Short mmCIF file of C-alpha atoms and ligand atoms in Angstrom, two decimals:
data_model
loop_
_atom_site.label_atom_id
_atom_site.label_comp_id
_atom_site.label_asym_id
_atom_site.label_seq_id
_atom_site.Cartn_x
_atom_site.Cartn_y
_atom_site.Cartn_z
CA MET A 1 80.66 11.96 6.15
CA ALA A 2 83.87 13.60 7.19
CA TRP A 3 82.52 17.14 7.31
CA VAL A 4 79.54 16.37 9.53
CA ILE A 5 79.95 18.09 12.87
CA GLY A 6 77.25 17.41 15.42
CA GLN A 7 73.87 16.46 14.04
CA GLN A 8 73.44 16.02 10.31
CA LEU A 9 72.13 19.31 8.87
CA ARG A 10 68.79 18.67 7.21
CA LEU A 11 67.13 21.20 4.96
CA TYR A 12 63.75 21.25 3.26
CA ASN A 13 64.39 21.09 -0.46
CA SER A 14 61.61 22.61 -2.55
CA LEU A 15 62.87 20.40 -5.36
CA GLY A 16 61.09 17.22 -4.27
CA ARG A 17 59.38 18.94 -1.32
CA ARG A 18 61.14 16.97 1.37
CA LEU A 19 63.68 17.25 4.13
CA GLU A 20 67.09 16.15 2.92
CA ASP A 21 70.52 15.69 4.41
CA PHE A 22 72.69 18.54 3.29
CA ALA A 23 76.15 17.75 1.94
CA PRO A 24 78.24 20.45 0.24
CA ARG A 25 79.65 19.75 -3.22
CA GLU A 26 83.06 21.14 -2.31
CA ASP A 27 84.84 22.59 0.71
CA GLU A 28 83.04 25.89 0.32
CA VAL A 29 79.27 26.15 -0.04
CA GLY A 30 78.05 28.29 -2.93
CA LEU A 31 74.89 30.13 -1.88
CA TYR A 32 72.84 32.43 -4.09
CA SER A 33 69.90 34.46 -2.82
CA CYS A 34 67.59 36.35 -5.16
CA GLY A 35 67.96 39.93 -4.07
CA PRO A 36 65.93 43.11 -4.10
CA THR A 37 64.52 44.95 -7.07
CA VAL A 38 65.70 48.44 -6.21
CA TYR A 39 62.85 50.56 -7.52
CA SER A 40 61.35 51.40 -4.14
CA TYR A 41 61.82 50.81 -0.43
CA GLN A 42 61.89 47.20 0.67
CA HIS A 43 58.88 46.47 2.88
CA LEU A 44 58.82 44.40 6.06
CA GLY A 45 58.01 41.20 4.13
CA ASN A 46 61.08 41.68 1.95
CA MET A 47 63.29 41.50 5.02
CA ARG A 48 62.44 37.86 5.66
CA PRO A 49 64.33 36.20 2.75
CA TYR A 50 67.56 37.82 3.88
CA VAL A 51 67.19 37.13 7.59
CA PHE A 52 66.39 33.55 6.58
CA ALA A 53 69.46 33.31 4.30
CA ASP A 54 71.52 34.83 7.11
CA THR A 55 70.27 32.11 9.47
CA LEU A 56 71.32 29.50 6.91
CA ARG A 57 74.77 31.08 6.73
CA ARG A 58 75.03 31.06 10.50
CA ALA A 59 74.03 27.38 10.54
CA LEU A 60 76.77 26.53 8.04
CA ARG A 61 79.35 28.56 9.96
CA TRP A 62 78.25 26.78 13.15
CA LYS A 63 79.08 23.51 11.40
CA GLY A 64 82.44 24.92 10.33
CA ILE A 65 81.55 25.05 6.63
CA PRO A 66 82.79 28.12 4.71
CA VAL A 67 80.22 29.85 2.53
CA ARG A 68 80.40 32.14 -0.46
CA HIS A 69 77.18 34.14 -0.56
CA ILE A 70 75.91 36.14 -3.52
CA VAL A 71 72.89 38.47 -3.39
CA ASN A 72 71.98 40.15 -6.66
CA ILE A 73 70.71 43.68 -7.00
CA THR A 74 68.05 43.87 -9.70
CA ASP A 75 68.45 47.29 -11.27
CA VAL A 76 67.21 46.37 -14.73
CA GLY A 77 65.05 43.72 -16.35
CA HIS A 78 62.28 43.31 -13.79
CA ALA A 79 59.13 44.44 -15.59
CA VAL A 80 56.02 45.70 -13.88
CA ALA A 81 53.82 42.82 -12.62
CA ASP A 82 56.70 40.39 -13.29
CA SER A 83 55.54 40.29 -16.90
CA ASP A 84 57.52 39.77 -20.10
CA THR A 85 56.38 42.82 -22.00
CA GLY A 86 55.62 45.55 -19.47
CA GLU A 87 57.72 48.55 -18.60
CA ASP A 88 60.77 48.14 -16.43
CA LYS A 89 59.99 48.76 -12.75
CA LEU A 90 62.99 51.05 -12.42
CA GLU A 91 62.04 53.18 -15.38
CA VAL A 92 58.53 53.64 -14.04
CA ALA A 93 59.91 54.66 -10.64
CA ALA A 94 62.40 57.08 -12.22
CA ALA A 95 59.66 58.79 -14.23
CA LYS A 96 57.41 59.01 -11.17
CA GLU A 97 60.09 60.38 -8.88
CA ARG A 98 61.67 62.54 -11.60
CA ARG A 99 65.07 61.04 -10.97
CA SER A 100 67.40 59.08 -13.20
CA VAL A 101 67.29 55.29 -13.09
CA GLU A 102 70.84 55.33 -11.69
CA GLU A 103 69.75 57.62 -8.86
CA ILE A 104 66.75 55.41 -8.15
CA ALA A 105 68.88 52.25 -8.11
CA SER A 106 71.60 53.76 -5.97
CA PHE A 107 69.17 55.32 -3.48
CA TYR A 108 67.13 52.15 -2.90
CA THR A 109 70.21 49.91 -2.88
CA LYS A 110 71.66 52.04 -0.08
CA ASP A 111 68.40 51.88 1.80
CA TYR A 112 68.29 48.08 1.42
CA LEU A 113 71.86 47.69 2.66
CA ALA A 114 71.15 49.97 5.61
CA ALA A 115 68.14 47.85 6.57
CA MET A 116 70.30 44.72 6.31
CA ALA A 117 72.93 46.23 8.57
CA ALA A 118 70.28 47.32 11.08
CA LEU A 119 68.97 43.75 11.14
CA ASN A 120 72.48 42.38 11.68
CA VAL A 121 72.38 40.43 8.43
CA ARG A 122 75.96 39.61 7.51
CA PRO A 123 76.93 41.21 4.20
CA ALA A 124 77.05 39.00 1.12
CA ASP A 125 80.46 38.40 -0.45
CA VAL A 126 79.29 40.08 -3.64
CA TYR A 127 76.22 42.12 -4.56
CA PRO A 128 76.30 41.94 -8.35
CA ARG A 129 74.19 44.50 -10.22
CA ALA A 130 72.16 43.16 -13.13
CA SER A 131 72.97 46.21 -15.27
CA GLU A 132 76.66 45.31 -15.13
CA TYR A 133 76.10 41.83 -16.56
CA VAL A 134 74.04 42.57 -19.66
CA PRO A 135 76.80 41.58 -22.16
CA GLN A 136 77.09 38.19 -20.41
CA MET A 137 73.32 37.82 -20.47
CA ILE A 138 73.34 38.42 -24.23
CA GLU A 139 76.06 35.76 -24.64
CA PHE A 140 74.02 33.34 -22.54
CA ALA A 141 70.90 33.92 -24.64
CA LYS A 142 72.95 33.55 -27.85
CA ARG A 143 74.14 30.17 -26.66
CA LEU A 144 70.56 29.08 -25.93
CA GLU A 145 69.65 30.23 -29.42
CA GLU A 146 72.49 28.19 -30.94
CA LEU A 147 71.30 25.17 -28.98
CA GLY A 148 67.82 25.56 -30.44
CA TYR A 149 65.94 26.46 -27.27
CA THR A 150 64.61 29.80 -28.45
CA TYR A 151 62.47 31.54 -31.01
CA GLU A 152 62.22 35.18 -31.94
CA LEU A 153 59.10 37.33 -32.00
CA PRO A 154 58.77 41.07 -32.65
CA SER A 155 58.53 41.49 -28.86
CA GLY A 156 61.81 39.69 -28.20
CA LEU A 157 63.59 36.39 -27.85
CA TYR A 158 61.67 33.65 -26.05
CA PHE A 159 62.67 30.45 -24.34
CA ASP A 160 60.65 27.52 -25.66
CA THR A 161 59.69 25.63 -22.51
CA SER A 162 58.41 22.63 -24.49
CA LYS A 163 62.08 21.90 -25.29
CA SER A 164 62.95 21.66 -21.59
CA PRO A 165 62.07 18.10 -20.51
CA GLY A 166 61.72 18.71 -16.77
CA TYR A 167 60.08 22.12 -17.11
CA GLY A 168 58.20 23.14 -14.00
CA THR A 169 59.35 20.32 -11.71
CA LEU A 170 60.18 22.81 -8.96
CA ALA A 171 56.70 24.30 -9.01
CA LEU A 172 55.06 20.87 -9.42
CA LEU A 173 53.54 22.32 -12.58
CA ASP A 174 51.09 20.15 -14.37
CA VAL A 175 53.01 20.16 -17.61
CA ALA A 176 50.74 17.66 -19.32
CA GLY A 177 47.88 19.99 -18.47
CA GLN A 178 49.07 22.78 -20.72
CA ARG A 179 52.36 24.28 -19.54
CA GLU A 180 50.46 27.14 -18.01
CA GLY A 181 53.16 28.63 -15.86
CA ALA A 182 52.19 30.89 -13.02
CA ARG A 183 51.16 33.89 -15.10
CA VAL A 184 49.15 34.09 -18.21
CA GLU A 185 49.98 37.17 -20.19
CA GLN A 186 48.80 37.45 -23.78
CA ILE A 187 51.80 37.58 -26.08
CA GLU A 188 51.29 37.46 -29.82
CA GLY A 189 52.97 34.40 -31.29
CA ARG A 190 54.08 32.80 -28.04
CA ARG A 191 54.14 29.04 -28.54
CA ASN A 192 53.46 27.89 -24.97
CA LYS A 193 51.92 29.95 -22.22
CA SER A 194 54.88 29.22 -19.98
CA ASP A 195 57.49 30.45 -22.52
CA PHE A 196 59.33 33.46 -21.19
CA ALA A 197 61.38 36.33 -22.54
CA LEU A 198 65.16 36.13 -22.61
CA TRP A 199 65.31 39.43 -24.41
CA ARG A 200 62.65 42.12 -24.35
CA ALA A 201 62.87 44.04 -27.60
CA GLU A 202 61.91 47.68 -27.71
CA GLU A 203 58.51 48.27 -29.17
CA PRO A 204 58.58 50.25 -32.42
CA GLY A 205 58.61 53.95 -31.62
CA VAL A 206 59.44 53.41 -27.95
CA ARG A 207 62.92 54.14 -26.76
CA ARG A 208 63.71 52.67 -23.38
CA VAL A 209 65.94 54.53 -20.95
CA MET A 210 67.95 51.40 -20.18
CA ARG A 211 68.73 49.83 -23.54
CA TRP A 212 71.39 47.63 -25.05
CA ASN A 213 71.97 46.46 -28.57
CA SER A 214 71.68 42.73 -29.16
CA PRO A 215 71.26 40.25 -32.03
CA TRP A 216 67.51 40.67 -31.39
CA GLY A 217 67.58 44.44 -31.61
CA TRP A 218 67.71 47.16 -28.99
CA GLY A 219 66.12 46.27 -25.72
CA ALA A 220 66.69 44.85 -22.26
CA PRO A 221 67.16 41.39 -20.79
CA GLY A 222 64.33 39.29 -19.41
CA TRP A 223 64.11 39.17 -15.64
CA HIS A 224 65.09 35.54 -15.12
CA LEU A 225 68.30 35.72 -17.10
CA GLU A 226 70.27 37.79 -14.61
CA CYS A 227 70.19 35.25 -11.80
CA SER A 228 71.40 32.37 -13.97
CA VAL A 229 74.18 34.46 -15.45
CA MET A 230 75.41 36.17 -12.29
CA SER A 231 75.26 33.07 -10.10
CA MET A 232 77.23 30.97 -12.59
CA SER A 233 79.69 33.74 -13.16
CA LEU A 234 80.37 34.17 -9.43
CA LEU A 235 79.86 30.63 -8.07
CA GLY A 236 80.68 28.37 -11.02
CA SER A 237 78.32 26.40 -13.29
CA HIS A 238 76.92 24.31 -10.46
CA PHE A 239 76.58 25.40 -6.87
CA ASP A 240 74.90 24.21 -3.69
CA ILE A 241 71.97 26.32 -2.55
CA HIS A 242 69.60 28.84 -4.10
CA THR A 243 67.17 30.75 -1.89
CA GLY A 244 64.29 33.18 -2.27
CA GLY A 245 60.72 33.92 -1.29
CA ILE A 246 58.08 31.26 -1.94
CA ASP A 247 56.66 33.16 -4.92
CA HIS A 248 59.90 32.47 -6.77
CA ARG A 249 59.28 28.74 -6.51
CA GLU A 250 56.38 29.10 -8.93
CA LEU A 251 57.86 31.18 -11.75
CA HIS A 252 61.24 32.87 -11.44
CA HIS A 253 63.16 29.85 -10.19
CA VAL A 254 61.32 27.50 -12.54
CA ASN A 255 62.56 29.60 -15.44
CA GLU A 256 66.05 30.03 -14.02
CA ILE A 257 66.35 26.23 -13.84
CA ALA A 258 64.99 25.67 -17.36
CA GLN A 259 67.39 28.10 -19.05
CA SER A 260 70.40 27.13 -16.91
CA GLU A 261 70.03 23.40 -17.45
CA ALA A 262 69.48 23.97 -21.17
CA TYR A 263 72.61 26.14 -21.27
CA LEU A 264 74.77 23.66 -19.36
CA GLY A 265 73.37 20.61 -21.13
CA ASP A 266 75.26 18.21 -18.90
CA GLY A 267 72.23 16.33 -17.61
CA GLN A 268 73.06 17.33 -14.03
CA PRO A 269 70.74 19.32 -11.80
CA TRP A 270 72.01 22.90 -11.96
CA VAL A 271 71.58 23.58 -8.23
CA ARG A 272 70.78 20.83 -5.77
CA TYR A 273 69.02 22.57 -2.93
CA TRP A 274 66.24 25.12 -3.42
CA LEU A 275 65.07 26.78 -0.21
CA HIS A 276 62.12 29.13 0.02
CA ASN A 277 60.73 31.26 2.81
CA GLU A 278 57.01 31.71 3.34
CA PHE A 279 55.37 35.13 3.40
CA ILE A 280 54.90 37.67 6.13
CA LEU A 281 51.25 38.60 6.25
CA LEU A 282 49.51 41.81 7.16
CA ASP A 283 45.78 41.53 7.85
CA SER A 284 45.90 37.95 6.49
CA GLN A 285 47.37 39.05 3.15
CA LYS A 286 50.91 38.82 1.81
CA ILE A 287 52.73 42.09 2.40
CA ALA A 288 53.23 43.27 -1.16
CA LYS A 289 54.24 46.49 -2.84
CA SER A 290 51.67 45.81 -5.54
CA ALA A 291 48.93 45.84 -2.86
CA GLY A 292 50.11 49.27 -1.76
CA HIS A 293 51.83 48.00 1.38
CA THR A 294 54.73 50.22 2.23
CA LEU A 295 55.39 49.42 5.86
CA ARG A 296 59.13 49.21 6.32
CA LEU A 297 61.76 48.79 8.96
CA ALA A 298 62.27 52.55 9.32
CA ASP A 299 58.58 52.90 10.27
CA LEU A 300 59.11 50.43 13.09
CA THR A 301 62.21 52.18 14.39
CA GLU A 302 60.43 55.53 14.20
CA ALA A 303 57.64 54.03 16.26
CA GLY A 304 60.20 53.10 18.90
CA TYR A 305 60.89 49.46 18.11
CA HIS A 306 64.45 48.25 17.85
CA PRO A 307 65.38 46.53 14.54
CA MET A 308 66.47 43.53 16.62
CA ALA A 309 62.89 43.27 17.87
CA TYR A 310 61.82 42.76 14.25
CA ARG A 311 64.58 40.20 13.78
CA LEU A 312 63.36 38.45 16.92
CA PHE A 313 59.79 38.57 15.60
CA LEU A 314 60.97 36.91 12.36
CA LEU A 315 62.99 34.23 14.14
CA GLY A 316 60.03 33.49 16.39
CA GLY A 317 58.40 31.81 13.38
CA HIS A 318 59.90 29.04 11.29
CA TYR A 319 60.95 30.35 7.88
CA ARG A 320 58.60 27.93 6.13
CA SER A 321 55.54 29.12 8.05
CA GLN A 322 53.52 32.17 7.25
CA LEU A 323 53.82 34.77 9.94
CA ASP A 324 51.30 37.47 10.81
CA PHE A 325 52.72 40.88 11.40
CA THR A 326 50.69 42.71 14.05
CA PRO A 327 51.47 45.58 16.41
CA HIS A 328 50.75 43.19 19.25
CA ALA A 329 53.35 40.69 18.00
CA MET A 330 55.89 43.51 17.67
CA ASP A 331 55.18 44.70 21.21
CA ALA A 332 55.67 41.14 22.43
CA ALA A 333 58.95 40.81 20.50
CA GLN A 334 60.27 44.09 21.87
CA ALA A 335 59.30 43.06 25.43
CA THR A 336 61.02 39.68 25.02
CA LEU A 337 64.13 41.35 23.66
CA ARG A 338 64.14 43.79 26.56
CA ARG A 339 63.93 40.98 29.10
CA LEU A 340 66.66 39.03 27.31
CA VAL A 341 69.02 42.01 27.17
CA ASN A 342 68.32 42.88 30.80
CA ARG A 343 69.12 39.37 31.91
CA VAL A 344 72.14 38.87 29.65
CA SER A 345 73.80 42.23 30.28
CA ALA A 346 74.81 41.11 33.79
CA LEU A 347 76.70 38.18 32.25
CA ARG A 348 78.76 40.14 29.75
CA PRO A 349 81.15 39.85 28.09
CA LEU A 350 79.90 36.73 26.34
CA PRO A 351 82.54 34.41 24.92
CA ALA A 352 83.05 34.56 21.16
CA VAL A 353 81.35 31.38 20.01
CA ALA A 354 80.65 31.02 16.31
CA THR A 355 80.89 27.28 15.87
CA LEU A 356 79.69 24.14 17.59
CA ALA A 357 83.32 23.06 17.95
CA SER A 358 84.24 26.24 19.84
CA ALA A 359 81.11 26.05 22.01
CA ARG A 360 81.97 22.50 23.03
CA GLU A 361 85.50 23.57 23.87
CA LEU A 362 84.46 26.61 25.91
CA VAL A 363 81.92 24.82 28.10
CA PRO A 364 83.55 24.12 31.51
CA ALA A 365 84.50 20.45 31.79
CA ASP A 366 82.21 19.81 34.75
CA ASP A 367 79.14 21.54 33.31
CA ALA A 368 77.25 18.69 31.65
CA ALA A 369 74.02 20.70 31.70
CA ALA A 370 75.54 23.53 29.62
CA LEU A 371 76.95 21.02 27.16
CA GLY A 372 73.48 19.50 26.95
CA TYR A 373 72.04 22.89 25.92
CA VAL A 374 74.77 23.37 23.31
CA GLU A 375 73.89 19.99 21.80
CA GLN A 376 70.19 20.91 21.87
CA LEU A 377 71.00 24.10 19.97
CA ASP A 378 72.86 22.03 17.42
CA ALA A 379 69.93 19.63 17.05
CA ALA A 380 67.53 22.56 16.57
CA ILE A 381 69.54 24.38 13.91
CA SER A 382 70.24 21.07 12.15
CA ALA A 383 66.50 20.37 11.92
CA ASP A 384 65.83 22.73 9.01
CA LEU A 385 66.86 25.86 10.94
CA ALA A 386 64.33 25.63 13.79
CA THR A 387 64.81 29.14 15.16
CA PRO A 388 61.68 29.12 17.40
CA LYS A 389 63.17 26.07 19.10
CA ILE A 390 66.51 27.86 19.55
CA LEU A 391 64.72 30.77 21.25
CA ALA A 392 62.94 28.30 23.55
CA ILE A 393 66.23 26.55 24.42
CA LEU A 394 67.81 29.91 25.21
CA GLN A 395 64.91 30.79 27.53
CA ASP A 396 65.14 27.38 29.23
CA SER A 397 68.86 27.80 29.84
CA LEU A 398 68.30 31.23 31.39
CA ARG A 399 65.87 29.71 33.89
CA ASP A 400 68.08 26.71 34.64
CA THR A 401 69.82 27.16 37.98
CA THR A 402 72.02 24.09 37.57
CA LEU A 403 74.27 25.78 34.99
CA SER A 404 77.57 27.34 35.98
CA GLU A 405 77.87 31.03 35.13
CA GLN A 406 80.52 30.33 32.52
CA GLY A 407 78.44 27.47 31.11
CA LEU A 408 75.44 29.79 30.75
CA ARG A 409 77.61 32.42 29.06
CA VAL A 410 78.68 29.87 26.47
CA VAL A 411 75.09 28.74 25.87
CA ILE A 412 73.94 32.34 25.34
CA GLY A 413 76.90 33.07 23.07
CA ALA A 414 76.19 29.92 21.07
CA ALA A 415 72.47 30.67 20.76
CA ASP A 416 73.27 34.17 19.58
CA ALA A 417 75.80 32.92 17.04
CA LEU A 418 72.77 31.29 15.41
CA LEU A 419 70.18 33.97 16.12
CA GLY A 420 72.27 37.11 15.53
CA LEU A 421 70.35 39.25 18.04
CA CYS A 422 73.44 41.17 19.23
CA LEU A 423 72.88 39.96 22.80
CA ASP A 424 76.46 40.81 23.68
CA THR A 425 76.30 44.43 22.63
CA LEU A 426 72.74 45.75 22.79
CA ASP A 427 72.29 48.37 25.43
CA VAL A 428 69.33 48.08 27.76
CA SER A 429 68.46 51.71 27.04
CA GLU A 430 68.10 50.91 23.32
CA VAL A 431 65.31 48.45 23.95
CA GLU A 432 63.40 50.39 26.55
CA GLY A 433 59.65 50.62 26.19
CA ARG A 434 57.95 52.68 23.57
CA ARG A 435 58.45 56.41 23.37
CA SER A 436 56.17 59.07 24.73
CA VAL A 437 54.71 61.90 22.69
CA SER A 438 57.37 64.30 23.91
CA ASP A 439 60.03 62.12 22.21
CA LEU A 440 58.49 62.60 18.78
CA ASP A 441 60.11 65.11 16.47
CA SER A 442 58.04 67.70 14.66
CA SER A 443 57.92 65.81 11.35
CA GLU A 444 56.59 62.69 13.08
CA VAL A 445 53.91 64.76 14.81
CA GLU A 446 53.06 66.35 11.46
CA THR A 447 52.67 62.94 9.81
CA ILE A 448 50.43 61.70 12.59
CA GLU A 449 48.29 64.83 12.55
CA ARG A 450 47.97 64.69 8.78
CA LEU A 451 46.77 61.08 8.98
CA VAL A 452 44.33 61.88 11.77
CA ALA A 453 42.94 64.78 9.73
CA GLU A 454 42.64 62.56 6.64
CA ARG A 455 40.77 60.01 8.70
CA THR A 456 38.40 62.66 10.02
CA GLN A 457 37.77 63.81 6.45
CA ALA A 458 37.17 60.22 5.29
CA ARG A 459 34.66 59.76 8.11
CA LYS A 460 32.89 62.97 7.14
CA GLU A 461 32.63 61.61 3.62
CA LYS A 462 31.38 58.31 5.05
CA ASP A 463 34.32 56.55 3.40
CA TRP A 464 34.56 54.00 6.19
CA ALA A 465 36.95 51.73 4.36
CA ARG A 466 39.49 54.54 3.93
CA ALA A 467 39.00 55.65 7.55
CA ASP A 468 39.71 52.12 8.74
CA GLU A 469 42.76 51.90 6.52
CA ILE A 470 44.15 55.10 8.03
CA ARG A 471 43.40 53.87 11.51
CA ALA A 472 45.35 50.67 10.76
CA GLU A 473 48.24 52.74 9.39
CA LEU A 474 48.26 54.84 12.56
CA GLU A 475 48.17 51.72 14.68
CA HIS A 476 51.24 50.45 12.91
CA LEU A 477 52.96 53.69 13.87
CA GLY A 478 51.96 52.97 17.46
CA VAL A 479 49.28 55.63 17.51
CA GLN A 480 45.82 55.10 18.92
CA VAL A 481 42.97 57.42 17.92
CA THR A 482 39.89 57.83 20.07
CA ASP A 483 36.84 59.72 18.84
CA THR A 484 35.49 62.04 21.52
CA ALA A 485 32.62 64.53 21.53
CA SER A 486 35.10 67.30 20.77
CA GLY A 487 36.80 65.41 17.94
CA PRO A 488 39.50 62.77 17.64
CA VAL A 489 42.39 62.58 20.10
CA TRP A 490 45.49 60.52 19.58
CA GLU A 491 48.08 59.03 21.88
CA LEU A 492 50.98 56.62 21.67
CA ARG A 493 50.01 53.15 22.75
P1 AMP B 1 61.39 41.90 -4.74
O1 AMP B 1 62.22 43.08 -4.33
O2 AMP B 1 59.95 42.24 -4.99
O3 AMP B 1 62.00 41.17 -5.92
O4 AMP B 1 61.34 40.88 -3.50
C1 AMP B 1 62.46 40.54 -2.76
C2 AMP B 1 62.25 39.25 -2.01
O5 AMP B 1 61.23 39.38 -1.01
C3 AMP B 1 61.81 38.05 -2.86
O6 AMP B 1 62.57 36.92 -2.46
C4 AMP B 1 60.35 37.87 -2.51
O7 AMP B 1 59.95 36.53 -2.68
C5 AMP B 1 60.34 38.26 -1.06
N1 AMP B 1 59.03 38.69 -0.52
C6 AMP B 1 58.18 39.57 -1.09
N2 AMP B 1 57.09 39.77 -0.30
C7 AMP B 1 57.27 39.00 0.81
C8 AMP B 1 56.51 38.78 2.02
N3 AMP B 1 55.35 39.40 2.25
N4 AMP B 1 57.01 37.94 2.94
C9 AMP B 1 58.20 37.32 2.74
N5 AMP B 1 58.96 37.47 1.63
C10 AMP B 1 58.51 38.31 0.67
ZN1 ZN B 2 66.58 35.51 -8.97
#
């Protein structure tokens, strides 16, 4: 095909569960990534979908394909436990923190965007807020109602999944075996267990904080509606790629597809490529807010790690593999980053290489070895975004004494166009080893001492599980506690 530059880009499509050649529908790729629900801080696991989508964008840019990227901000509609009838996550957070929902949304959106910037994730073209699209969501649901896909219950308007012929294909749901869907919540009158809310009506006597009037009474939209409505509104009815965490493959994206294809009714697949990242694990479990995991990027930077070390840690695993987050792995990532920056800083400035075409052009004519590395990088990114392979190629090139200095510069610049580790600008001093106690500020020392005291108390109460939990938390902050005859002492590892 005319657009193919270098190796054919192949991506693993969750729809069909296989590697497929990627071909854009039009000159510009439309990419939609399910974004954060801004009711609390994003944890370390939440960073992965966006670093992964950023890698995909870099791959497309490398191939010279323009991209329009949309990341939604969920500030309404996402109910507690992803259910259809529970309270809105934002309203719960607002009540708990005694702030308005707007303050909650704005505070956590800012924090999310700051984390993205720290991780060198390129900003999306638009970050639509769900709360700004409610009238369109109502129109969308009205259309589904006109088309006969819905039914109304006192608790809201529901999508009848038995009317959607391919329902659950993405999740490989066993439709014949009951249309279970991923969650089973008891809802009075629901026809199929997989039916989901398009509109969540207010319960009698309960007045929500975020509420809109609709043909189905006052209430709020269902969670899945926003992504269908905002993506179509900003990318057109059909677009190329939809991304998100692997949990979305089972429920959220299944429902997005069902309602969107019902709405469009043109017999075409709504979106052709569905890409999902696997989870980041902590102690062999998915990092999840619902499990009380709160570890976030700011905790790592406070403990002396550079955000690029976390990016490097993420890229060291393939996006479709689970990855264990451990202090040891972070130490290793920071050490690797330090060595890379040390080595590369002597070669600066690196040439500006964003595309394969420019890398090929910038390689000196007589440096076949450097050109070979550039082609290897292309093969690796084309093979479903093989970032661990790209890191290995970069390391190989740095050890290769047959490359010219300019050739090596181009290879590093090209690798970093795909990795986004800021190898041209990071200062060696920023990625020095961990800090010593004297670098801690008083609030950090207070936090550590509070945790150590809580652990001592837990041990006194023989609450070993809690004591272990606190020890793990301290370890994640880079603090080691040793129990001595005169009590616990702590130090930075
Ligand atoms: P949320 O803010 O809960 O809607 O989640 C934002 C994104 O993070 C979604 O795409 C989730 O699938 C993804 N996600 C949540 N937990 C993890 C994890 N432990 N590892 C990787 N991705 C995750
Ligand atoms: Zn979504």
